[in-house]
Amino acid sequence: MKATGVGAASISGLVALACRRARLVVVTVLIAAMAAAAYVATHFSVHTEIAALIPADTPWRVHEAALEKAFVTQSDDIAVVIDGKTPELAEAAAARLSSKLQARRDLFVSVERVTAGPFFDREGLLYASEDEVRETTAALIRAQPLLAPVAADPSLRGVMTSLSTAAQGVAGGEASAADLKTPLGAIADAVDGVEAGRPVWFSWRALIAGHALDPDDSRQIIEIIPRADDHGSDPGAAAMAMIRSQAAQLHLDPADGVTMRLTGEIPMEVEELATLSEATGPIAIGTLMVVLVILWFAVRSPRIVGAILATVLAGLAITAAFGLAAYGRFNLISVAFMPLFVGLGVDFAIQFCVRYRAEALAEPDVRKALAKAGAGAGRGLTLAAAATGLGFLAFLPTRYKGVSELGLIAGVGMGVAFVLALTFLPALITWIGARSAAEEVGLPALRNADGPLQARRRAIVAAAAILGLLSLGLFPSLQFNFDPLRLRNPKTESVSTFLQLSADPDTNPNTLDVLMPNEAAAQALADKLSRLPQVQQAITLQTLIPPDQAAKLAIIQDADLLLDPTVNPFDVATPPSDAEVVQSLRDTAQALTSAAASPAGAPVRADALRLAKGLQAAAAGPPALRERLQATLIGGLPVALGQVRAMLTAEPITEASLPAQLKSDWVAADGQARIQVLPSGDPNNPRVIHRFVQAVRAVAPDATGTPLDIADTRSLILGAFGQAALLSIAAIVALLVVALRSPKAVALTLVPIVLTAILTVASCVLLGQDINLENLIALPLLLGIGVSFNIYFVVAWFAGERALLRSSLTRAILYSALTTGASFGALSLSQHPGTASMGILLLISLFWTLVATLIVQPAVLGLATDATAEPVSASSP
């Protein structure tokens, strides 16, 4: 294939100049690359927050910023989720940890327990219904005979006194055995467990309630707002480290019956970075090994392989340094310039080297062969680099920062890759004297493929057209998922905990907030919102003033008259000696045996005898056994009694009596008030949430919150990508029209690209692969690789090359695709769902790009040649 024209001569001259000044070019580029690599190593950072990709003047971000400015607790937080084996363990752990953390004002702006703490211990029962208040106080009164002895003697002896008294009452017919069944069973289980050496978790709250408690009763949540670091470092990791350190010092661990987990936006971002970094080394090494093998088969020269790798790595370092210098850090979208650069950078390098390999068969002089390779491959490379670079730069005007920043970095990267492929690469090959000994420049398997393909070109084009039309019918079924949570690894602690909390309507994040100028306006709007069928509740500060307080307080005060002497005894016994404990165990065992033998004790006979046996064993055992038994049975008693005492001292709740920290969550210092709106129905149902958002927004346009943010982000991103796609295609078409000077040649270049896009979307539908915030970047890469591959074929075809499949060009395209595919395959193995989905979509699009380029494109070119003999000039861009 003969290359003619000023463009070919210019490129050939550039390559020849680089070869003559090989040492200077190589040293200069290597110094620049090392400096760039050093800069990247000291400045590399990835911002994982999706909201940071959205312009600050977007309405929902404006409303969100105003809300966070007025209410600091609405900022990105760390939620400490504490689960205890018993409610008492969870309460004690949360109280101790929050007290420790509140002292660290240097690290935390706010440390707040959610619906817990002294205020809710005292007033929490007033937020229940009147029936629930009556039921709770009745349970306390029923438990009075059990509580009185242990409140006056909080020891193992006190527990035995309580049991003995109850057992004697049952034996004498003065007490109901049914009331003793639950305590006997629970205490017998505890005694058996302690004697067997098993961990045992005993709850007085469950004993008082008389039934199993809800799992939420054993969970406490602390919401923490870390203080921003004046030095600009991320405060999240330091705050999380401090929380874990304090928890470890307090022994908040499973061995002590407590599990602590961190979730919230900050932990999820921190762990997302860890997930992105996880296994990066092994995957990168594995990918490099595969790429080396592919490059070897492409050029059959270890020196040329080394030159290609050096060229790509140098360009990658320079481009990364540019990106960091331009924007300070990468984001979740712009960091994808790396696979973009590697994919297209390797493509440019392979195109040049495979052409050099072909020229070297006839030209023994390395410099002359390289110059001829520049003349032969340079026009296609120039046009491909210009088209892809211009296509990426067309992303700049979009409002989605993820796309616009990617566009600039990738666009500059294409220029870097192009320049290095025509200067540094040939200079390095010259310097190291790399030659290829292979005699076959094309692919042996495709040596005779052009004839059969052209003979069937009409059938191929017809089949492609039919397949494309059928695939268009699948477009309406394409799923879009722009929930950032779906892109995070569900196996991480923060995400798994967040998902668990989301399953509970009381802690589901799909709520909306509205900022109003004052309380009166907030209450008026809340009343209006509450009437919407899509709204379950609209909460304001006034919602914290419970209704029917007089009736509830009367019930509580009546219970207090009965229970106060029980929970607040005048005298508390001194701790017993071990001998006294032993005697109490034996006396209680005897009382239980007597109760079991009586007719009235029949309902509890089995548990009474089991417990009596256990108490006899404890009495006969070593003192350490009795100490463990006391710790088990008495450990949670102070917490339970403290909560009962506080509950019985409830007072009327008014706005003035609400804690200042609680009020500050709803009314800001400047008087602005917050409304929190909860959806009716399933808060995890997308249709329910969509109707909820639409209904609330119609009444409160300034609302903000997770579901609304996701909906608006979806619209913004789809609009941005649509705009970017149109601008990119327009820029590429304009370039191709100027360069190829033929509408037909432009159309022939774009047809396979359009077909690839259609088939990629159809494959996503059939494979159940949705489009999300991260795998969208497969689309610009599809555009870049598709344009490059098809430009190579179109330029070669109109330059007179008809045997495309057996040419060195096809060899270069195929091996370039294989190396790119190896990189994408590595992405698909990531534990990060967003990254993995990006790799999968890239592999799908790459497969159809190869099909369209190697099969459909030659057939389309053949048909176009049949239709007209018009010569087309592929001029230099």
mmCIF file of C-alpha atoms in Angstrom, residues 30 52 83 157 176 252 260 275 285 296 318 358 363 408 467 486 536 543 546 593 595 598 608 621 639 701 736 820 837:
data_model
loop_
_atom_site.group_PDB
_atom_site.id
_atom_site.type_symbol
_atom_site.label_atom_id
_atom_site.label_comp_id
_atom_site.label_asym_id
_atom_site.label_seq_id
_atom_site.Cartn_x
_atom_site.Cartn_y
_atom_site.Cartn_z
ATOM 1 C CA LEU A 30 12.131 9.887 30.229
ATOM 2 C CA ALA A 52 -18.919 16.652 44.023
ATOM 3 C CA ASP A 83 -25.701 -3.996 68.573
ATOM 4 C CA ARG A 157 -27.905 -13.281 96.827
ATOM 5 C CA SER A 176 -49.280 -17.741 90.142
ATOM 6 C CA LEU A 252 -16.866 -2.979 72.719
ATOM 7 C CA MET A 260 -19.865 -1.923 66.715
ATOM 8 C CA THR A 275 -12.232 -1.382 47.731
ATOM 9 C CA ILE A 285 0.524 -7.614 37.595
ATOM 10 C CA TRP A 296 4.847 -10.409 21.914
ATOM 11 C CA ILE A 318 2.470 12.740 31.819
ATOM 12 C CA ALA A 358 6.101 -4.819 7.768
ATOM 13 C CA GLU A 363 14.159 -2.154 4.428
ATOM 14 C CA LEU A 408 -10.138 17.451 29.012
ATOM 15 C CA LEU A 467 -29.734 -7.338 13.678
ATOM 16 C CA ARG A 486 -25.460 0.339 44.038
ATOM 17 C CA GLN A 536 -46.636 9.026 55.834
ATOM 18 C CA THR A 543 -43.886 16.698 66.317
ATOM 19 C CA PRO A 546 -46.341 14.217 72.029
ATOM 20 C CA THR A 593 -37.723 -28.206 94.691
ATOM 21 C CA ALA A 595 -42.497 -25.563 94.618
ATOM 22 C CA SER A 598 -46.575 -28.846 94.927
ATOM 23 C CA ALA A 608 -37.788 -25.311 88.620
ATOM 24 C CA GLY A 621 -18.465 -25.248 92.752
ATOM 25 C CA VAL A 639 -28.839 -0.122 83.479
ATOM 26 C CA PRO A 701 -40.013 22.784 45.216
ATOM 27 C CA LEU A 736 -13.714 13.626 8.894
ATOM 28 C CA THR A 820 -7.339 -3.313 25.527
ATOM 29 C CA SER A 837 -19.714 -3.108 35.655
#
